[in-house]
Coordinates of C-alpha atoms in Angstrom, one line a residue:
Chain A
M1 CA -19.2 -5.4 14.6
I2 CA -19.0 -3.8 11.2
E3 CA -21.9 -2.0 9.8
L4 CA -22.3 -0.9 6.1
R5 CA -25.0 1.2 5.0
Q6 CA -25.8 2.1 1.4
L7 CA -22.0 2.2 0.8
T8 CA -21.3 3.1 -2.6
K9 CA -18.2 3.7 -4.6
R10 CA -17.9 5.1 -8.2
Y11 CA -15.5 5.6 -10.6
G12 CA -17.3 8.0 -13.3
E13 CA -20.1 6.3 -14.4
V14 CA -19.1 2.7 -13.0
A15 CA -20.6 1.8 -9.7
V16 CA -17.9 -0.8 -8.2
V17 CA -19.8 -0.9 -4.9
D18 CA -23.7 0.1 -5.5
G19 CA -25.9 0.8 -2.3
L20 CA -24.2 -2.1 -0.2
S21 CA -25.8 -2.4 3.3
F22 CA -25.2 -5.5 5.8
D23 CA -23.7 -6.1 9.3
V24 CA -20.7 -8.3 10.1
R25 CA -21.4 -9.8 13.6
P26 CA -19.1 -11.1 16.3
G27 CA -18.4 -14.7 17.3
A28 CA -18.7 -15.7 13.7
V29 CA -17.1 -16.2 10.5
T30 CA -18.8 -14.2 7.7
G31 CA -18.0 -15.4 4.3
F32 CA -17.9 -12.5 1.8
L33 CA -18.3 -13.8 -1.5
G34 CA -18.7 -13.0 -5.1
P35 CA -17.2 -13.4 -8.5
N36 CA -13.9 -11.6 -9.3
G37 CA -14.5 -7.9 -9.6
A38 CA -17.8 -8.0 -7.5
G39 CA -16.5 -5.2 -5.3
K40 CA -15.2 -7.2 -2.5
T41 CA -11.7 -5.7 -2.5
S42 CA -13.0 -2.3 -2.9
T43 CA -15.7 -2.8 -0.1
M44 CA -12.8 -3.9 2.3
R45 CA -10.6 -1.0 1.4
M46 CA -13.5 1.4 2.2
I47 CA -14.0 -0.3 5.6
L48 CA -10.2 0.4 6.4
G49 CA -10.4 4.2 5.2
L50 CA -8.3 3.4 2.4
D51 CA -10.7 4.3 -0.5
R52 CA -13.0 7.0 0.1
P53 CA -16.9 5.9 -0.4
T54 CA -18.6 8.2 -3.0
S55 CA -21.8 8.0 -0.5
G56 CA -23.0 5.8 2.3
S57 CA -20.9 4.6 5.3
A58 CA -18.8 1.9 6.8
T59 CA -18.3 1.8 10.5
I60 CA -16.6 -0.6 13.1
G61 CA -18.2 -0.3 16.5
G62 CA -20.1 2.5 15.3
R63 CA -16.8 4.5 14.2
R64 CA -15.3 5.2 11.0
Y65 CA -11.9 3.6 10.6
A66 CA -10.0 6.6 10.3
D67 CA -11.6 7.9 13.8
L68 CA -10.0 4.8 15.7
P69 CA -7.3 5.9 18.0
M70 CA -5.1 2.7 17.8
P71 CA -6.7 1.3 14.6
L72 CA -4.5 -1.8 14.7
R73 CA -5.9 -2.7 18.2
E74 CA -9.4 -2.7 16.9
V75 CA -9.2 -4.2 13.6
G76 CA -6.7 -6.3 11.9
A77 CA -6.6 -6.8 7.9
L78 CA -4.8 -8.6 5.4
L79 CA -5.4 -7.3 2.0
D80 CA -2.6 -8.2 -0.3
A81 CA 0.2 -10.5 0.8
H82 CA 2.5 -9.3 -1.6
A83 CA 2.5 -5.8 0.2
V84 CA 5.8 -6.3 1.7
H85 CA 9.3 -4.2 1.1
P86 CA 11.2 -6.7 -0.3
R87 CA 14.4 -5.7 1.7
R88 CA 12.8 -5.1 5.0
T89 CA 13.1 -7.8 7.3
A90 CA 10.0 -9.4 8.6
F91 CA 10.5 -8.2 12.0
D92 CA 11.2 -4.6 11.0
H93 CA 8.0 -4.8 8.8
L94 CA 6.0 -5.6 11.9
L95 CA 7.8 -3.4 14.1
S96 CA 7.3 -0.3 12.0
L97 CA 3.5 -1.0 12.0
A98 CA 3.4 -1.8 15.8
Y99 CA 5.3 1.4 17.0
G100 CA 2.7 3.7 15.3
N101 CA 0.1 1.9 17.4
G102 CA 1.7 1.7 20.6
I103 CA 2.6 -1.8 20.5
G104 CA 5.9 -3.3 21.5
R105 CA 8.5 -5.4 20.4
R106 CA 7.6 -8.4 22.5
R107 CA 4.2 -8.6 20.7
V108 CA 6.0 -8.6 17.4
E109 CA 8.1 -11.6 18.5
E110 CA 4.8 -13.1 19.8
V111 CA 2.6 -12.9 16.7
L112 CA 5.7 -14.2 14.7
G113 CA 5.6 -17.3 16.8
L114 CA 2.0 -17.5 16.4
V115 CA 2.2 -17.9 12.5
G116 CA 5.1 -19.9 12.5
L117 CA 7.6 -17.3 11.2
A118 CA 9.7 -17.2 14.3
D119 CA 12.8 -18.5 12.5
V120 CA 12.8 -16.2 9.6
A121 CA 12.3 -12.8 11.7
G122 CA 15.5 -11.6 10.6
R123 CA 15.0 -12.5 6.9
R124 CA 14.1 -10.4 4.1
P125 CA 10.7 -11.3 2.6
G126 CA 12.1 -10.8 -0.8
G127 CA 12.7 -14.3 -0.6
F128 CA 9.6 -15.7 1.2
S129 CA 7.2 -18.1 -0.7
L130 CA 3.7 -16.8 -0.9
G131 CA 2.7 -19.0 1.9
M132 CA 5.2 -17.4 4.0
K133 CA 4.1 -13.8 3.0
Q134 CA 0.8 -14.9 3.6
R135 CA 1.8 -15.7 7.1
L136 CA 3.4 -12.2 7.5
G137 CA 0.4 -10.8 6.3
I138 CA -1.6 -12.6 8.9
A139 CA 0.9 -11.6 11.5
V140 CA 0.1 -7.8 10.6
A141 CA -3.6 -8.4 11.1
L142 CA -3.0 -9.9 14.5
L143 CA -0.5 -7.7 15.7
G144 CA -2.8 -5.5 17.7
D145 CA -4.8 -8.6 19.0
P146 CA -7.7 -7.0 17.2
P147 CA -11.4 -7.8 17.9
V148 CA -12.2 -7.4 14.4
V149 CA -10.6 -9.2 11.5
L150 CA -10.9 -8.5 7.7
L151 CA -8.8 -11.3 5.4
D152 CA -9.2 -10.6 1.6
E153 CA -8.7 -13.8 -0.3
P154 CA -6.4 -15.2 2.2
V155 CA -6.1 -18.6 0.6
N156 CA -5.4 -17.5 -2.7
G157 CA -2.4 -19.6 -4.1
L158 CA -2.0 -21.5 -1.0
D159 CA -1.1 -25.0 -0.9
P160 CA -3.6 -27.4 0.9
E161 CA -1.6 -27.2 4.1
G162 CA -1.7 -23.3 4.2
I163 CA -5.5 -23.5 3.2
R164 CA -6.1 -25.7 6.2
W165 CA -4.1 -23.4 8.4
I166 CA -6.1 -20.4 7.4
R167 CA -9.3 -22.3 7.9
T168 CA -8.5 -23.6 11.5
L169 CA -7.3 -20.0 12.5
T170 CA -10.4 -18.1 11.2
R171 CA -12.3 -20.7 13.0
S172 CA -10.5 -20.0 16.3
L173 CA -10.8 -16.4 16.0
A174 CA -14.6 -16.6 15.8
A175 CA -14.6 -19.1 18.5
Q176 CA -12.6 -16.5 20.7
G177 CA -15.7 -14.1 20.0
R178 CA -14.0 -12.1 17.4
T179 CA -15.9 -10.6 14.3
V180 CA -14.2 -12.2 11.3
L181 CA -14.9 -11.2 7.5
L182 CA -13.5 -13.4 5.1
S183 CA -13.6 -12.8 1.4
S184 CA -13.3 -15.7 -1.3
H185 CA -14.5 -16.3 -4.9
L186 CA -14.3 -20.2 -3.7
M187 CA -17.7 -21.4 -2.5
S188 CA -16.1 -24.6 -1.7
E189 CA -14.1 -23.1 0.8
M190 CA -16.5 -21.0 2.4
A191 CA -18.8 -24.0 3.0
L192 CA -15.9 -25.3 5.1
T193 CA -15.3 -22.0 7.1
A194 CA -17.9 -19.7 7.2
D195 CA -21.1 -19.2 9.4
H196 CA -22.8 -16.9 7.7
L197 CA -22.6 -15.6 4.2
V198 CA -22.8 -12.4 2.4
V199 CA -22.9 -12.6 -1.4
I200 CA -22.5 -9.6 -3.8
G201 CA -22.4 -9.4 -7.6
R202 CA -21.6 -6.1 -9.6
G203 CA -21.3 -4.4 -6.2
R204 CA -24.8 -5.0 -5.0
L205 CA -25.9 -7.3 -2.1
I206 CA -27.4 -10.6 -3.6
A207 CA -27.7 -12.7 -0.1
D208 CA -27.0 -12.0 3.4
T209 CA -28.0 -15.1 5.1
G210 CA -26.7 -18.2 7.2
L211 CA -24.8 -21.0 5.4
E212 CA -27.7 -23.6 5.7
A213 CA -30.5 -21.0 4.9
F214 CA -28.5 -20.2 1.8
V215 CA -28.2 -23.5 0.4
R216 CA -31.8 -24.2 1.2
S217 CA -33.2 -21.0 -0.6
A218 CA -31.0 -21.3 -3.4
A219 CA -30.9 -25.1 -4.3
R220 CA -33.7 -26.3 -6.4
Q221 CA -34.8 -29.9 -5.2
A222 CA -34.8 -32.0 -8.3
V223 CA -35.0 -35.7 -8.8
L224 CA -32.8 -37.7 -11.2
V225 CA -35.1 -40.5 -13.1
R226 CA -33.9 -43.0 -15.3
T227 CA -36.2 -45.1 -17.4
P228 CA -36.2 -47.2 -20.5
D229 CA -39.4 -45.4 -21.4
A230 CA -38.1 -41.7 -21.0
P231 CA -40.5 -40.0 -23.6
R232 CA -43.7 -41.5 -22.5
L233 CA -42.6 -40.6 -18.5
A234 CA -41.6 -37.0 -19.6
S235 CA -44.8 -36.2 -21.2
L236 CA -46.7 -37.6 -18.2
L237 CA -44.7 -35.7 -15.9
R238 CA -45.2 -32.5 -17.7
E239 CA -49.0 -33.1 -17.8
A240 CA -48.7 -33.2 -14.0
G241 CA -47.1 -29.9 -13.8
A242 CA -43.4 -30.7 -13.5
V243 CA -40.4 -29.3 -15.4
V244 CA -38.4 -31.9 -17.1
R245 CA -35.0 -31.7 -18.4
P246 CA -32.8 -34.0 -19.8
G247 CA -30.3 -35.2 -17.1
A248 CA -27.0 -37.0 -16.8
G249 CA -26.4 -40.3 -18.5
G250 CA -29.7 -40.3 -20.5
G251 CA -31.7 -39.8 -17.3
L252 CA -34.4 -37.0 -16.5
T253 CA -34.1 -34.3 -14.1
V254 CA -37.3 -33.3 -12.9
T255 CA -38.1 -30.4 -10.6
G256 CA -41.8 -29.6 -9.3
L257 CA -42.5 -33.1 -8.2
S258 CA -41.6 -35.2 -5.3
G259 CA -39.8 -38.6 -5.6
A260 CA -42.9 -40.3 -4.3
E261 CA -45.3 -38.6 -6.5
I262 CA -43.0 -39.2 -9.7
G263 CA -42.9 -43.0 -8.4
G264 CA -46.6 -43.0 -8.2
L265 CA -47.2 -41.8 -11.4
A266 CA -44.8 -44.3 -13.1
G267 CA -46.5 -47.2 -11.2
A268 CA -50.0 -46.3 -12.2
H269 CA -49.0 -46.2 -15.8
G270 CA -46.7 -49.3 -15.7
I271 CA -43.6 -47.4 -16.4
V272 CA -40.4 -49.4 -15.2
L273 CA -38.1 -47.1 -13.4
H274 CA -34.3 -47.8 -13.1
E275 CA -33.3 -45.1 -10.9
L276 CA -35.3 -42.6 -8.9
T277 CA -32.7 -40.2 -6.9
P278 CA -33.8 -36.9 -4.9
W279 CA -30.9 -34.5 -5.7
R280 CA -29.9 -31.6 -4.0
A281 CA -27.7 -28.8 -5.6
S282 CA -24.4 -28.4 -3.9
L283 CA -23.3 -24.9 -2.4
E284 CA -21.2 -24.3 -5.4
E285 CA -23.9 -24.9 -7.9
A286 CA -26.3 -22.9 -5.5
Y287 CA -23.7 -19.9 -5.4
L288 CA -23.2 -20.1 -9.5
E289 CA -26.9 -20.2 -9.8
L290 CA -27.0 -16.9 -7.8
T291 CA -24.4 -15.0 -9.1
G292 CA -24.8 -16.5 -12.7
D293 CA -26.3 -13.0 -14.0
S294 CA -23.6 -10.8 -12.3
V295 CA -20.2 -12.3 -13.5
E296 CA -18.3 -9.8 -15.3
F297 CA -16.8 -11.7 -17.7
A298 CA -19.1 -14.9 -18.5
S299 CA -17.6 -17.7 -20.7
S300 CA -20.1 -19.0 -23.0
P301 CA -20.9 -22.9 -22.4
A302 CA -18.5 -25.1 -24.5
G303 CA -20.0 -27.9 -26.0
A304 CA -23.4 -27.5 -24.0
V305 CA -25.0 -31.1 -23.5
S306 CA -28.5 -30.8 -25.1
Chain B
M1 CA -1.3 6.6 17.2
T2 CA 0.9 8.9 18.9
A3 CA 3.5 11.5 17.3
Y4 CA 6.3 9.7 18.8
G5 CA 5.1 6.4 18.1
V6 CA 4.6 7.3 14.2
L7 CA 8.2 8.9 14.4
R8 CA 9.8 5.5 15.6
S9 CA 7.6 3.7 13.0
E10 CA 9.1 5.9 10.2
W11 CA 12.6 5.5 11.5
V12 CA 12.2 2.1 11.3
K13 CA 11.0 1.9 7.8
F14 CA 13.8 4.5 6.8
R15 CA 16.7 2.7 8.2
S16 CA 15.6 -0.6 6.4
I17 CA 15.6 1.0 2.8
R18 CA 18.8 -0.2 1.4
A19 CA 18.7 2.4 -1.3
M20 CA 19.2 5.0 1.4
L21 CA 22.8 3.7 1.9
G22 CA 23.4 4.0 -1.9
C23 CA 22.3 7.6 -1.5
L24 CA 24.4 8.4 1.5
A25 CA 27.4 6.5 -0.1
G26 CA 26.8 8.7 -3.4
A27 CA 26.6 11.8 -1.5
V28 CA 29.8 11.1 0.3
V29 CA 31.5 10.4 -3.0
A30 CA 30.0 13.5 -4.5
A31 CA 31.1 15.7 -1.7
G32 CA 34.5 14.5 -1.8
S33 CA 35.4 14.3 -5.4
Y34 CA 33.4 17.3 -7.0
G35 CA 35.0 19.2 -3.9
Y36 CA 38.4 18.2 -5.0
L37 CA 37.6 18.7 -8.8
F38 CA 36.2 22.3 -8.3
G39 CA 38.9 23.0 -6.0
M40 CA 41.6 21.9 -8.8
A41 CA 39.6 24.1 -11.4
A42 CA 39.6 27.1 -9.2
A43 CA 43.6 26.7 -8.6
R44 CA 44.0 26.7 -12.5
D45 CA 42.0 29.7 -12.9
Y46 CA 43.8 31.3 -10.1
L47 CA 47.3 30.8 -11.5
A48 CA 46.2 31.8 -14.9
A49 CA 44.7 35.0 -13.4
P50 CA 46.6 38.6 -13.8
A51 CA 47.5 39.9 -10.2
A52 CA 44.6 42.3 -10.0
D53 CA 42.1 39.5 -10.4
R54 CA 44.2 37.4 -7.7
A55 CA 43.5 40.0 -5.0
A56 CA 39.9 39.3 -5.5
F57 CA 40.2 35.3 -5.1
D58 CA 37.9 34.0 -2.5
P59 CA 38.7 30.4 -1.9
T60 CA 35.2 29.7 -0.1
E61 CA 33.6 30.1 -3.3
T62 CA 34.4 26.7 -4.4
A63 CA 34.4 25.2 -1.0
F64 CA 30.8 24.3 -1.2
R65 CA 30.0 24.1 -4.9
A66 CA 29.6 20.4 -4.6
L67 CA 26.7 20.7 -2.3
V68 CA 24.2 21.3 -5.3
L69 CA 25.1 18.1 -6.6
V70 CA 24.9 16.3 -3.1
G71 CA 21.5 18.0 -3.1
V72 CA 20.6 15.6 -6.1
L73 CA 21.3 12.7 -4.0
I74 CA 19.7 14.1 -0.8
S75 CA 16.6 14.9 -3.0
A76 CA 16.5 11.4 -4.4
A77 CA 16.7 9.7 -0.9
G78 CA 13.8 11.8 0.4
A79 CA 11.6 10.8 -2.7
L80 CA 12.5 7.3 -2.1
T81 CA 10.9 6.9 1.6
V82 CA 7.6 7.6 -0.1
T83 CA 8.2 6.0 -3.4
S84 CA 9.2 2.7 -2.2
E85 CA 6.1 2.5 -0.2
Y86 CA 4.2 2.9 -3.3
A87 CA 6.5 0.5 -5.3
S88 CA 6.2 -2.2 -2.6
G89 CA 2.6 -1.6 -2.2
T90 CA 3.2 -1.1 1.4
M91 CA 1.5 2.3 1.4
P92 CA -2.2 0.8 2.1
V93 CA -0.7 -1.1 5.3
S94 CA 0.9 2.0 6.5
V95 CA -2.3 3.9 6.1
T96 CA -4.4 1.1 7.8
A97 CA -1.6 1.5 10.9
V98 CA -1.8 5.3 10.8
P99 CA -5.1 6.3 9.3
R100 CA -4.3 10.0 10.1
R101 CA -2.7 10.7 7.0
G102 CA -1.2 14.1 7.8
L103 CA 0.4 12.5 11.0
L104 CA 1.8 10.0 8.8
L105 CA 3.2 12.7 6.3
A106 CA 4.5 14.6 9.3
G107 CA 6.2 11.6 10.8
K108 CA 8.0 10.5 7.8
G109 CA 9.0 14.4 7.1
A110 CA 10.4 14.5 10.4
V111 CA 12.5 11.4 10.1
V112 CA 13.6 12.7 6.4
A113 CA 14.4 16.4 7.7
L114 CA 16.2 15.1 11.0
A115 CA 18.4 12.7 8.8
T116 CA 19.1 14.8 6.1
L117 CA 19.7 17.9 8.2
L118 CA 22.2 15.9 10.1
T119 CA 24.3 14.6 7.0
G120 CA 24.7 18.3 5.7
P121 CA 27.4 19.4 7.7
P122 CA 29.7 16.4 7.7
L123 CA 29.4 16.5 3.7
A124 CA 29.9 19.9 3.6
L125 CA 33.2 19.8 5.8
L126 CA 34.4 16.9 3.5
S127 CA 33.9 18.9 0.3
L128 CA 35.5 22.1 1.9
T129 CA 38.4 19.9 3.2
L130 CA 39.1 18.5 -0.3
S131 CA 38.6 21.6 -2.2
Q132 CA 41.0 23.7 -0.1
A133 CA 43.5 20.8 0.1
A134 CA 43.5 21.2 -3.9
L135 CA 44.2 24.8 -3.7
A136 CA 46.8 24.6 -0.9
A137 CA 49.0 22.1 -2.9
R138 CA 49.3 24.5 -5.6
G139 CA 49.8 27.3 -3.3
V140 CA 46.7 29.0 -3.8
P141 CA 45.4 30.8 -0.7
S142 CA 43.0 28.8 0.8
V143 CA 40.7 28.5 4.2
G144 CA 40.1 26.1 7.1
P145 CA 36.9 24.9 8.9
G146 CA 37.8 27.5 11.7
D147 CA 37.9 30.6 9.5
P148 CA 35.6 33.3 10.0
G149 CA 32.1 32.7 8.4
V150 CA 32.8 29.0 7.7
P151 CA 31.3 27.3 10.8
G152 CA 28.1 29.2 9.9
A153 CA 28.2 28.1 6.2
L154 CA 28.6 24.4 7.4
L155 CA 25.3 24.9 9.7
G156 CA 23.7 26.4 6.6
A157 CA 24.7 23.4 4.7
G158 CA 22.7 21.3 6.9
L159 CA 19.6 23.4 6.7
F160 CA 20.1 23.4 3.0
T161 CA 20.2 19.7 2.7
G162 CA 17.6 19.1 5.3
L163 CA 15.1 21.3 3.1
I164 CA 16.1 19.4 0.1
G165 CA 15.3 16.1 1.8
L166 CA 11.8 17.3 2.4
Y167 CA 11.6 18.8 -1.2
G168 CA 12.3 15.1 -2.4
M169 CA 10.0 13.7 -0.1
A170 CA 7.2 15.8 -1.3
L171 CA 7.9 15.3 -4.9
G172 CA 7.5 11.5 -3.9
F173 CA 4.0 12.2 -2.4
L174 CA 3.0 14.1 -5.4
L175 CA 4.4 11.8 -8.0
R176 CA 4.1 8.5 -6.3
R177 CA 6.8 7.0 -8.8
S178 CA 10.6 6.8 -8.1
A179 CA 11.7 7.6 -11.5
G180 CA 9.4 10.8 -12.0
A181 CA 10.1 11.9 -8.7
V182 CA 13.9 11.4 -9.0
S183 CA 14.4 12.8 -12.3
L184 CA 12.0 15.9 -11.9
G185 CA 13.7 16.8 -8.5
T186 CA 16.9 16.6 -10.1
F187 CA 16.1 18.4 -13.1
L188 CA 14.8 21.3 -11.2
L189 CA 17.7 21.3 -8.6
V190 CA 20.4 21.6 -11.3
L191 CA 18.4 23.9 -13.6
P192 CA 20.3 26.9 -12.3
G193 CA 23.4 25.4 -13.6
M194 CA 21.8 25.8 -17.4
A195 CA 20.9 29.4 -16.7
G196 CA 23.3 30.4 -19.5
L197 CA 21.0 28.8 -22.0
F198 CA 18.4 31.4 -21.3
P199 CA 18.1 35.0 -22.4
E200 CA 20.1 37.1 -19.8
A201 CA 17.2 38.9 -18.0
V202 CA 15.7 35.3 -17.3
A203 CA 19.1 34.0 -16.5
R204 CA 19.7 36.5 -13.8
W205 CA 16.4 35.9 -12.4
I206 CA 17.0 32.0 -12.4
V207 CA 20.6 32.3 -10.5
T208 CA 18.8 34.8 -7.8
W209 CA 15.3 33.5 -7.5
W210 CA 15.4 29.9 -8.4
P211 CA 14.5 28.1 -4.9
S212 CA 17.7 25.9 -5.2
A213 CA 20.0 28.8 -6.2
A214 CA 18.6 30.9 -3.6
G215 CA 18.8 28.0 -1.0
A216 CA 22.4 27.9 -2.1
R217 CA 22.9 31.3 -0.5
L218 CA 22.9 29.3 3.0
F219 CA 26.2 28.3 2.6
A220 CA 27.9 31.3 1.1
V221 CA 30.8 32.4 3.4
H222 CA 31.0 35.8 2.0
P223 CA 27.6 36.4 0.6
G224 CA 28.6 39.8 -0.8
T225 CA 26.0 42.3 -2.1
E226 CA 24.9 40.7 -5.2
G227 CA 22.2 38.2 -5.1
L228 CA 20.1 37.5 -1.9
A229 CA 21.0 37.7 1.7
P230 CA 21.6 34.1 2.8
L231 CA 18.4 34.2 5.3
A232 CA 16.3 35.6 2.3
G233 CA 17.8 32.7 0.1
A234 CA 16.9 30.2 2.7
G235 CA 13.4 31.8 3.1
V236 CA 12.9 31.1 -0.8
L237 CA 13.6 27.5 -0.7
A238 CA 11.6 27.2 2.7
A239 CA 8.7 28.8 1.2
T240 CA 8.8 26.5 -2.0
V241 CA 9.2 23.5 0.0
L242 CA 6.5 24.4 2.2
G243 CA 4.3 24.9 -0.8
L244 CA 5.0 21.5 -2.2
L245 CA 4.6 19.8 1.4
C246 CA 0.9 21.4 1.5
A247 CA 0.2 20.2 -2.0
A248 CA 1.5 16.9 -1.2
A249 CA -0.6 16.7 2.2
A250 CA -3.6 17.7 0.2
L251 CA -3.4 15.0 -2.6
F252 CA -2.3 12.4 0.0
H253 CA -5.1 13.1 2.1
R254 CA -7.7 13.2 -0.9
R255 CA -6.4 10.5 -3.1
D256 CA -7.2 6.6 -2.3
A257 CA -4.2 5.1 -0.7

């Protein structure tokens, strides 16, 4: 269990992480989401004792990371897959970290097998592909067989095979009862991996909820209506209290009324309908809607449809 | 985290930095070639000198002069143990494995000190052998490794390189960049060689008290009465290195990794 309480990191006037409080529970994959620059990496670095919080605290099982006697046996982390010495063999890279935490050579061989790098254990990671480096980073995280695992953007730049591997791995780690915190800026990936979501923007908490609840709360129910008499139906719907916007392909996107109510209204006024489709925002849309105000560098909509 | 575990961990890192081999090879070449060249130069001076000066000739003076240049490479090796971690981005990984940063620094320091301490005497012996061979080849008086005072100087050379290794490591922690730590380390080490550029009072102070010059007293076979006693010189260098290590530890502890 990871607990954050009013965690804050400031660089001068700028708050990168701003009063963040949430818990990460065991036995589930908690997705840590936010646009680039939202403060995900800074938060993880503070949990790992790499950066000093300006105020607030981050604890693992009630203790600060720096107070853990054998940290790699309690928390495993992957922050940056490129963080390997290009000339130090994969085996030595792991061994140097293992020794400091009372872990032996046998476990090093074991994790190399676990991530599928046993054949390249004696090779230098300078020539590794990103996917191989990512696997080596995961091997570091799993070295101490830790009950808590933190992975920062583990699927970034991976091919579909690598992405699926990470997804299966994180799911199985959670199934074993471990606490898994997985950061990403890709909602679509989270939809397939996470049980629980923590969404942050500009260093602040936006949502801390189950995956299902997140979609329900964020997504607006809407109905797509297509009719040859759009202007008349639109004014009738507005009179009935609905919000009507031009939808895809000349249709109308209606919120505030159910499909049945819209159909009934059209029937009562003799308006022909060609389509009446209840529509639910996808996870991606729900996420973009939530974080829309907090992206650091928003692009202006190009060729906005009116 | 146990001290022994951290020590083993740092040793694995140390032996897998390839630049260490380069530094060691460079140190061997510097000790041998400069030892020989200093010997040749001393032989020329001896043969050109009047008889009265010849009587005062001390062949051990040229024996270890190369060690200050060897120190440049030893200091670079010490710096690289730290800056290679910053350059490759592995420092955060190291700090997550050993979050007690004082322990991490101490482990690294122990490995650097031990490795550089042990390389000092063989390098000093190489420099001694080639410099004395250059003297003997021209019929100039020379000494051997067993002559009075020489074994002590060989051990002193080990202490010197050990301290210089730690000096480089401390600069590595302070500056975090290879180029900065190596070039500043070199400049400060060889400054006494440029003492002649300064006004005489300053120059005298530099050749006596500047830490690298004071530390060089450790391998003076016949210290004489001028300058610091060997142990006092060692004390000046050791105190400087300790000060740098304390600054390095304080900064390493305070900064985000």
